[in-house]
CSV table of N, CA and C in Angstrom, one decimal:
chain,number,residue,atom,x,y,z
A,10,MET,N,32.4,-61.3,87.5
A,10,MET,CA,33.6,-60.7,87.0
A,10,MET,C,34.7,-60.9,87.9
A,11,GLN,N,35.9,-61.3,87.4
A,11,GLN,CA,37.0,-61.6,88.2
A,11,GLN,C,37.8,-60.3,88.6
A,12,ALA,N,38.5,-60.4,89.6
A,12,ALA,CA,39.4,-59.3,90.1
A,12,ALA,C,40.4,-59.0,88.9
A,13,GLY,N,40.6,-57.7,88.6
A,13,GLY,CA,41.5,-57.3,87.6
A,13,GLY,C,40.8,-57.1,86.2
A,14,GLU,N,39.6,-57.7,86.0
A,14,GLU,CA,38.9,-57.5,84.8
A,14,GLU,C,38.1,-56.1,84.9
A,15,THR,N,38.0,-55.5,83.8
A,15,THR,CA,37.2,-54.3,83.8
A,15,THR,C,36.0,-54.4,82.9
A,16,GLN,N,34.9,-53.8,83.4
A,16,GLN,CA,33.6,-54.0,82.6
A,16,GLN,C,33.7,-53.1,81.4
A,17,ASP,N,33.2,-53.7,80.3
A,17,ASP,CA,33.2,-53.0,79.0
A,17,ASP,C,32.2,-51.8,79.1
A,18,ARG,N,32.6,-50.7,78.5
A,18,ARG,CA,31.7,-49.6,78.4
A,18,ARG,C,31.4,-49.3,77.0
A,19,GLU,N,30.0,-49.3,76.7
A,19,GLU,CA,29.6,-49.1,75.3
A,19,GLU,C,29.9,-47.6,74.9
A,20,THR,N,30.5,-47.5,73.7
A,20,THR,CA,30.9,-46.2,73.3
A,20,THR,C,29.7,-45.3,72.9
A,21,TRP,N,28.8,-45.8,72.0
A,21,TRP,CA,27.8,-44.9,71.5
A,21,TRP,C,26.8,-44.4,72.5
A,22,PRO,N,26.4,-45.2,73.5
A,22,PRO,CA,25.5,-44.7,74.5
A,22,PRO,C,26.2,-43.6,75.3
A,23,ALA,N,27.5,-43.8,75.6
A,23,ALA,CA,28.2,-42.8,76.4
A,23,ALA,C,28.3,-41.5,75.6
A,24,VAL,N,28.6,-41.6,74.3
A,24,VAL,CA,28.7,-40.4,73.4
A,24,VAL,C,27.3,-39.7,73.3
A,25,ARG,N,26.2,-40.4,73.2
A,25,ARG,CA,24.9,-39.8,73.2
A,25,ARG,C,24.6,-39.1,74.5
A,26,ARG,N,24.9,-39.8,75.6
A,26,ARG,CA,24.7,-39.1,76.9
A,26,ARG,C,25.5,-37.8,77.0
A,27,GLY,N,26.7,-37.9,76.5
A,27,GLY,CA,27.6,-36.7,76.5
A,27,GLY,C,27.0,-35.6,75.6
A,28,TRP,N,26.5,-36.0,74.5
A,28,TRP,CA,25.9,-35.0,73.6
A,28,TRP,C,24.7,-34.3,74.2
A,29,ARG,N,24.0,-35.0,75.1
A,29,ARG,CA,22.9,-34.4,75.9
A,29,ARG,C,23.4,-33.6,77.1
A,30,ARG,N,24.7,-33.6,77.2
A,30,ARG,CA,25.4,-32.9,78.3
A,30,ARG,C,25.0,-33.6,79.7
A,31,LYS,N,24.9,-34.9,79.6
A,31,LYS,CA,24.7,-35.7,80.8
A,31,LYS,C,25.9,-36.5,81.1
A,32,CYS,N,25.9,-37.1,82.4
A,32,CYS,CA,27.0,-37.9,82.8
A,32,CYS,C,27.1,-39.1,81.9
A,33,PRO,N,28.3,-39.5,81.4
A,33,PRO,CA,28.4,-40.6,80.5
A,33,PRO,C,28.2,-41.9,81.2
A,34,SER,N,28.3,-41.9,82.5
A,34,SER,CA,28.1,-43.2,83.3
A,34,SER,C,26.6,-43.5,83.6
A,35,CYS,N,25.9,-42.5,84.2
A,35,CYS,CA,24.5,-42.7,84.6
A,35,CYS,C,23.5,-42.2,83.6
A,36,GLY,N,23.9,-41.1,82.9
A,36,GLY,CA,23.0,-40.5,81.9
A,36,GLY,C,22.0,-39.6,82.5
A,37,SER,N,22.0,-39.4,83.8
A,37,SER,CA,21.0,-38.5,84.4
A,37,SER,C,21.6,-37.3,85.1
A,38,GLY,N,22.8,-37.3,85.5
A,38,GLY,CA,23.4,-36.2,86.2
A,38,GLY,C,24.0,-35.2,85.2
A,39,PRO,N,23.9,-33.9,85.5
A,39,PRO,CA,24.5,-32.9,84.5
A,39,PRO,C,26.0,-33.0,84.5
A,40,MET,N,26.5,-32.9,83.3
A,40,MET,CA,28.0,-33.0,83.2
A,40,MET,C,28.6,-31.6,83.3
A,41,LEU,N,27.9,-30.6,82.8
A,41,LEU,CA,28.5,-29.3,82.8
A,41,LEU,C,27.8,-28.4,83.8
A,42,LYS,N,28.6,-27.5,84.4
A,42,LYS,CA,28.1,-26.4,85.2
A,42,LYS,C,28.4,-25.1,84.5
A,43,GLY,N,27.4,-24.6,84.0
A,43,GLY,CA,27.7,-23.4,83.1
A,43,GLY,C,27.7,-23.8,81.6
A,44,TYR,N,28.3,-23.0,80.8
A,44,TYR,CA,28.2,-23.3,79.4
A,44,TYR,C,29.2,-24.4,79.0
A,45,LEU,N,30.5,-24.3,79.4
A,45,LEU,CA,31.5,-25.3,79.0
A,45,LEU,C,32.3,-25.9,80.2
A,46,LYS,N,32.0,-25.4,81.4
A,46,LYS,CA,32.8,-25.9,82.6
A,46,LYS,C,32.3,-27.3,83.0
A,47,VAL,N,33.2,-28.2,83.0
A,47,VAL,CA,32.9,-29.6,83.4
A,47,VAL,C,32.9,-29.8,84.9
A,48,ARG,N,31.9,-30.4,85.4
A,48,ARG,CA,32.0,-30.7,86.8
A,48,ARG,C,33.1,-31.6,87.2
A,49,ASP,N,33.5,-31.6,88.4
A,49,ASP,CA,34.6,-32.5,88.9
A,49,ASP,C,34.0,-33.9,89.0
A,50,SER,N,32.8,-34.0,89.4
A,50,SER,CA,32.2,-35.4,89.5
A,50,SER,C,30.6,-35.2,89.3
A,51,CYS,N,30.0,-36.3,88.9
A,51,CYS,CA,28.6,-36.3,88.7
A,51,CYS,C,27.9,-36.2,90.0
A,52,PRO,N,26.9,-35.3,90.2
A,52,PRO,CA,26.1,-35.2,91.4
A,52,PRO,C,25.2,-36.4,91.7
A,53,VAL,N,25.0,-37.2,90.7
A,53,VAL,CA,24.1,-38.3,90.9
A,53,VAL,C,24.8,-39.6,91.2
A,54,CYS,N,25.7,-40.0,90.4
A,54,CYS,CA,26.4,-41.3,90.5
A,54,CYS,C,27.9,-41.1,91.1
A,55,ARG,N,28.3,-39.9,91.3
A,55,ARG,CA,29.6,-39.6,91.8
A,55,ARG,C,30.8,-40.1,90.9
A,56,GLU,N,30.5,-40.3,89.6
A,56,GLU,CA,31.6,-40.6,88.7
A,56,GLU,C,32.5,-39.4,88.5
A,57,GLU,N,33.8,-39.6,88.6
A,57,GLU,CA,34.7,-38.5,88.5
A,57,GLU,C,34.8,-38.1,87.0
A,58,LEU,N,34.7,-36.8,86.8
A,58,LEU,CA,34.8,-36.3,85.4
A,58,LEU,C,36.0,-35.4,85.2
A,59,GLN,N,36.7,-35.1,86.2
A,59,GLN,CA,37.8,-34.2,86.0
A,59,GLN,C,39.0,-34.7,85.2
A,60,HIS,N,38.9,-36.0,84.8
A,60,HIS,CA,40.0,-36.6,84.0
A,60,HIS,C,40.0,-36.2,82.6
A,61,HIS,N,38.9,-35.6,82.1
A,61,HIS,CA,38.7,-35.3,80.7
A,61,HIS,C,39.8,-34.5,80.1
A,62,ARG,N,40.1,-34.7,78.9
A,62,ARG,CA,41.1,-33.9,78.2
A,62,ARG,C,40.5,-33.4,76.8
A,63,ALA,N,39.4,-32.7,76.9
A,63,ALA,CA,38.7,-32.2,75.7
A,63,ALA,C,39.5,-31.1,75.0
A,64,ASP,N,40.1,-30.2,75.8
A,64,ASP,CA,41.0,-29.2,75.3
A,64,ASP,C,40.4,-28.5,74.1
A,65,ASP,N,41.0,-28.5,73.0
A,65,ASP,CA,40.6,-27.8,71.8
A,65,ASP,C,39.8,-28.6,70.8
A,66,GLY,N,39.6,-29.9,71.1
A,66,GLY,CA,38.9,-30.8,70.2
A,66,GLY,C,37.5,-30.4,69.9
A,67,PRO,N,36.7,-30.0,70.9
A,67,PRO,CA,35.3,-29.5,70.5
A,67,PRO,C,35.3,-28.3,69.7
A,68,ALA,N,36.2,-27.4,69.8
A,68,ALA,CA,36.3,-26.2,69.0
A,68,ALA,C,36.6,-26.5,67.6
A,69,TYR,N,37.6,-27.4,67.4
A,69,TYR,CA,38.0,-27.9,66.1
A,69,TYR,C,36.8,-28.6,65.4
A,70,LEU,N,36.2,-29.5,66.1
A,70,LEU,CA,35.0,-30.1,65.5
A,70,LEU,C,33.9,-29.2,65.1
A,71,THR,N,33.6,-28.2,66.0
A,71,THR,CA,32.6,-27.2,65.7
A,71,THR,C,32.9,-26.4,64.4
A,72,ILE,N,34.2,-26.0,64.3
A,72,ILE,CA,34.6,-25.2,63.1
A,72,ILE,C,34.5,-26.2,61.9
A,73,LEU,N,34.9,-27.4,62.0
A,73,LEU,CA,34.8,-28.3,60.9
A,73,LEU,C,33.3,-28.6,60.4
A,74,ILE,N,32.5,-28.8,61.4
A,74,ILE,CA,31.1,-29.1,61.0
A,74,ILE,C,30.4,-27.8,60.5
A,75,VAL,N,30.5,-26.7,61.2
A,75,VAL,CA,29.9,-25.4,60.8
A,75,VAL,C,30.4,-25.0,59.4
A,76,GLY,N,31.7,-25.1,59.2
A,76,GLY,CA,32.3,-24.7,57.9
A,76,GLY,C,31.8,-25.5,56.8
A,77,HIS,N,31.7,-26.9,57.0
A,77,HIS,CA,31.2,-27.8,56.0
A,77,HIS,C,29.8,-27.6,55.7
A,78,LEU,N,29.0,-27.1,56.7
A,78,LEU,CA,27.6,-26.9,56.4
A,78,LEU,C,27.3,-25.5,55.8
A,79,MET,N,27.9,-24.5,56.3
A,79,MET,CA,27.6,-23.2,55.9
A,79,MET,C,28.2,-22.7,54.6
A,80,ALA,N,29.4,-23.2,54.2
A,80,ALA,CA,30.1,-22.8,53.0
A,80,ALA,C,29.3,-23.3,51.8
A,81,PRO,N,28.9,-24.5,51.7
A,81,PRO,CA,28.1,-24.9,50.5
A,81,PRO,C,26.7,-24.2,50.5
A,82,LEU,N,26.1,-24.1,51.7
A,82,LEU,CA,24.8,-23.4,51.8
A,82,LEU,C,24.9,-22.0,51.3
A,83,LEU,N,26.0,-21.3,51.7
A,83,LEU,CA,26.2,-19.9,51.3
A,83,LEU,C,26.3,-19.8,49.7
A,84,LEU,N,27.0,-20.8,49.1
A,84,LEU,CA,27.1,-20.8,47.7
A,84,LEU,C,25.8,-21.0,47.0
A,85,VAL,N,25.0,-22.0,47.5
A,85,VAL,CA,23.7,-22.3,46.9
A,85,VAL,C,22.8,-21.2,47.1
A,86,VAL,N,22.7,-20.5,48.2
A,86,VAL,CA,21.8,-19.4,48.4
A,86,VAL,C,22.2,-18.2,47.5
A,87,PHE,N,23.5,-18.0,47.4
A,87,PHE,CA,23.9,-16.9,46.5
A,87,PHE,C,23.6,-17.2,45.0
A,88,GLU,N,23.9,-18.4,44.6
A,88,GLU,CA,23.6,-18.7,43.2
A,88,GLU,C,22.1,-18.7,42.8
A,89,ILE,N,21.2,-19.2,43.7
A,89,ILE,CA,19.8,-19.3,43.4
A,89,ILE,C,19.1,-17.9,43.6
A,90,TRP,N,19.3,-17.3,44.7
A,90,TRP,CA,18.5,-16.1,45.0
A,90,TRP,C,19.3,-14.8,44.8
A,91,ARG,N,20.5,-14.7,44.7
A,91,ARG,CA,21.3,-13.5,44.6
A,91,ARG,C,20.9,-12.4,45.5
A,92,PRO,N,20.9,-12.6,46.8
A,92,PRO,CA,20.5,-11.6,47.7
A,92,PRO,C,21.6,-10.5,47.8
A,93,GLU,N,21.3,-9.4,48.4
A,93,GLU,CA,22.3,-8.3,48.6
A,93,GLU,C,23.4,-8.8,49.5
A,94,PRO,N,24.6,-8.4,49.2
A,94,PRO,CA,25.7,-8.9,50.0
A,94,PRO,C,25.6,-8.6,51.6
A,95,LEU,N,25.1,-7.4,51.9
A,95,LEU,CA,24.9,-7.2,53.4
A,95,LEU,C,23.9,-8.1,54.0
A,96,MET,N,22.8,-8.4,53.3
A,96,MET,CA,21.8,-9.3,53.8
A,96,MET,C,22.4,-10.7,53.9
A,97,LEU,N,23.1,-11.1,52.9
A,97,LEU,CA,23.8,-12.5,53.0
A,97,LEU,C,24.7,-12.6,54.1
A,98,ILE,N,25.5,-11.5,54.4
A,98,ILE,CA,26.5,-11.5,55.5
A,98,ILE,C,25.7,-11.6,56.8
A,99,ALA,N,24.7,-10.8,56.9
A,99,ALA,CA,23.9,-10.7,58.2
A,99,ALA,C,23.3,-12.1,58.5
A,100,ILE,N,22.6,-12.7,57.5
A,100,ILE,CA,22.0,-13.9,57.8
A,100,ILE,C,22.9,-15.1,58.1
A,101,PHE,N,24.0,-15.2,57.3
A,101,PHE,CA,24.9,-16.2,57.5
A,101,PHE,C,25.8,-16.0,58.8
A,102,SER,N,26.0,-14.8,59.1
A,102,SER,CA,26.8,-14.5,60.4
A,102,SER,C,25.9,-15.0,61.6
A,103,ILE,N,24.7,-14.6,61.6
A,103,ILE,CA,23.8,-15.1,62.7
A,103,ILE,C,23.7,-16.6,62.7
A,104,GLY,N,23.5,-17.2,61.5
A,104,GLY,CA,23.4,-18.7,61.4
A,104,GLY,C,24.7,-19.4,61.9
A,105,THR,N,25.9,-18.8,61.5
A,105,THR,CA,27.1,-19.4,61.9
A,105,THR,C,27.3,-19.3,63.4
A,106,VAL,N,27.1,-18.2,64.0
A,106,VAL,CA,27.3,-18.0,65.4
A,106,VAL,C,26.3,-18.9,66.2
A,107,GLY,N,25.0,-18.9,65.8
A,107,GLY,CA,24.0,-19.6,66.4
A,107,GLY,C,24.3,-21.2,66.4
A,108,LEU,N,24.7,-21.7,65.2
A,108,LEU,CA,25.1,-23.1,65.1
A,108,LEU,C,26.3,-23.4,65.9
A,109,SER,N,27.3,-22.5,65.9
A,109,SER,CA,28.5,-22.8,66.7
A,109,SER,C,28.2,-22.8,68.2
A,110,LEU,N,27.4,-21.9,68.7
A,110,LEU,CA,27.0,-21.9,70.1
A,110,LEU,C,26.2,-23.1,70.5
A,111,TYR,N,25.4,-23.6,69.6
A,111,TYR,CA,24.6,-24.8,69.8
A,111,TYR,C,25.5,-26.0,69.9
A,112,LEU,N,26.4,-26.2,68.9
A,112,LEU,CA,27.2,-27.4,68.8
A,112,LEU,C,28.4,-27.5,69.9
A,113,LEU,N,29.0,-26.4,70.3
A,113,LEU,CA,30.2,-26.4,71.1
A,113,LEU,C,30.0,-27.2,72.4
A,114,PRO,N,29.0,-26.9,73.2
A,114,PRO,CA,28.9,-27.7,74.5
A,114,PRO,C,28.5,-29.2,74.2
A,115,ARG,N,27.7,-29.4,73.2
A,115,ARG,CA,27.3,-30.8,72.9
A,115,ARG,C,28.5,-31.6,72.4
A,116,LEU,N,29.3,-31.0,71.5
A,116,LEU,CA,30.5,-31.8,71.0
A,116,LEU,C,31.5,-32.0,72.2
A,117,LYS,N,31.6,-31.0,73.1
A,117,LYS,CA,32.4,-31.2,74.2
A,117,LYS,C,31.9,-32.4,75.1
A,118,GLY,N,30.6,-32.5,75.4
A,118,GLY,CA,30.1,-33.6,76.1
A,118,GLY,C,30.3,-34.9,75.4
A,119,ALA,N,30.1,-34.9,74.1
A,119,ALA,CA,30.3,-36.1,73.3
A,119,ALA,C,31.7,-36.6,73.3
A,120,LEU,N,32.6,-35.7,73.3
A,120,LEU,CA,34.1,-36.0,73.3
A,120,LEU,C,34.4,-36.6,74.7
A,121,ILE,N,33.9,-36.0,75.7
A,121,ILE,CA,34.1,-36.5,77.1
A,121,ILE,C,33.5,-37.9,77.3
A,122,GLY,N,32.3,-38.1,76.7
A,122,GLY,CA,31.7,-39.4,76.8
A,122,GLY,C,32.5,-40.4,76.1
A,123,PHE,N,33.1,-40.1,74.9
A,123,PHE,CA,33.9,-41.0,74.2
A,123,PHE,C,35.2,-41.3,75.0
A,124,GLN,N,35.8,-40.3,75.6
A,124,GLN,CA,37.0,-40.6,76.5
A,124,GLN,C,36.6,-41.5,77.6
A,125,TRP,N,35.5,-41.3,78.2
A,125,TRP,CA,35.0,-42.1,79.4
A,125,TRP,C,34.8,-43.5,78.9
A,126,ALA,N,34.1,-43.7,77.8
A,126,ALA,CA,33.9,-45.1,77.3
A,126,ALA,C,35.1,-45.9,76.9
A,127,ARG,N,36.1,-45.2,76.4
A,127,ARG,CA,37.4,-45.8,76.0
A,127,ARG,C,38.4,-45.8,77.1
A,128,ARG,N,38.0,-45.4,78.3
A,128,ARG,CA,38.9,-45.4,79.5
A,128,ARG,C,40.2,-44.6,79.2
A,129,MET,N,40.0,-43.4,78.5
A,129,MET,CA,41.2,-42.6,78.2
A,129,MET,C,41.4,-41.6,79.4
A,130,HIS,N,42.7,-41.2,79.5
A,130,HIS,CA,43.1,-40.1,80.4
A,130,HIS,C,42.6,-40.2,81.8
A,131,GLY,N,42.7,-41.4,82.4
A,131,GLY,CA,42.4,-41.6,83.8
A,131,GLY,C,41.0,-42.1,84.1
A,132,PHE,N,40.1,-42.2,83.1
A,132,PHE,CA,38.8,-42.7,83.3
A,132,PHE,C,38.8,-44.2,83.5
A,133,GLY,N,39.8,-44.9,83.2
A,133,GLY,CA,39.8,-46.3,83.4
A,133,GLY,C,40.3,-46.8,84.8
A,134,GLU,N,40.8,-45.9,85.6
A,134,GLU,CA,41.3,-46.3,86.9
A,134,GLU,C,40.1,-46.7,87.7
A,135,THR,N,40.3,-47.8,88.5
A,135,THR,CA,39.3,-48.3,89.4
A,135,THR,C,39.3,-47.4,90.7
A,136,ARG,N,38.0,-47.4,91.3
A,136,ARG,CA,37.9,-46.5,92.5
A,136,ARG,C,38.4,-47.2,93.7
């Protein structure tokens, strides 16, 4: 590789590593410390991760996915079984919160992996 050239980064492997909440570069170091706090750098390969700009993207994606899954499912369950309204609210509230809590850190990791692979927001700078 010549000076000035940058090595291509494959997008989907980086997104999958991010989905698993692992470093998009090495795939073995943890990306998050806590539920949503991103580490400044990977403890294994020392890739800097503080460049990310996930901001509200993961929350919007979570709302989009959960809403598109739960709304039709709510309609189908209501039309087929006609459960009591309080039972329906209780079940779907728990399902919605549970799915949201599951998806949010994974979507954040996937979005950071995408940004890393595409060299966005400072991830493309050479060390």
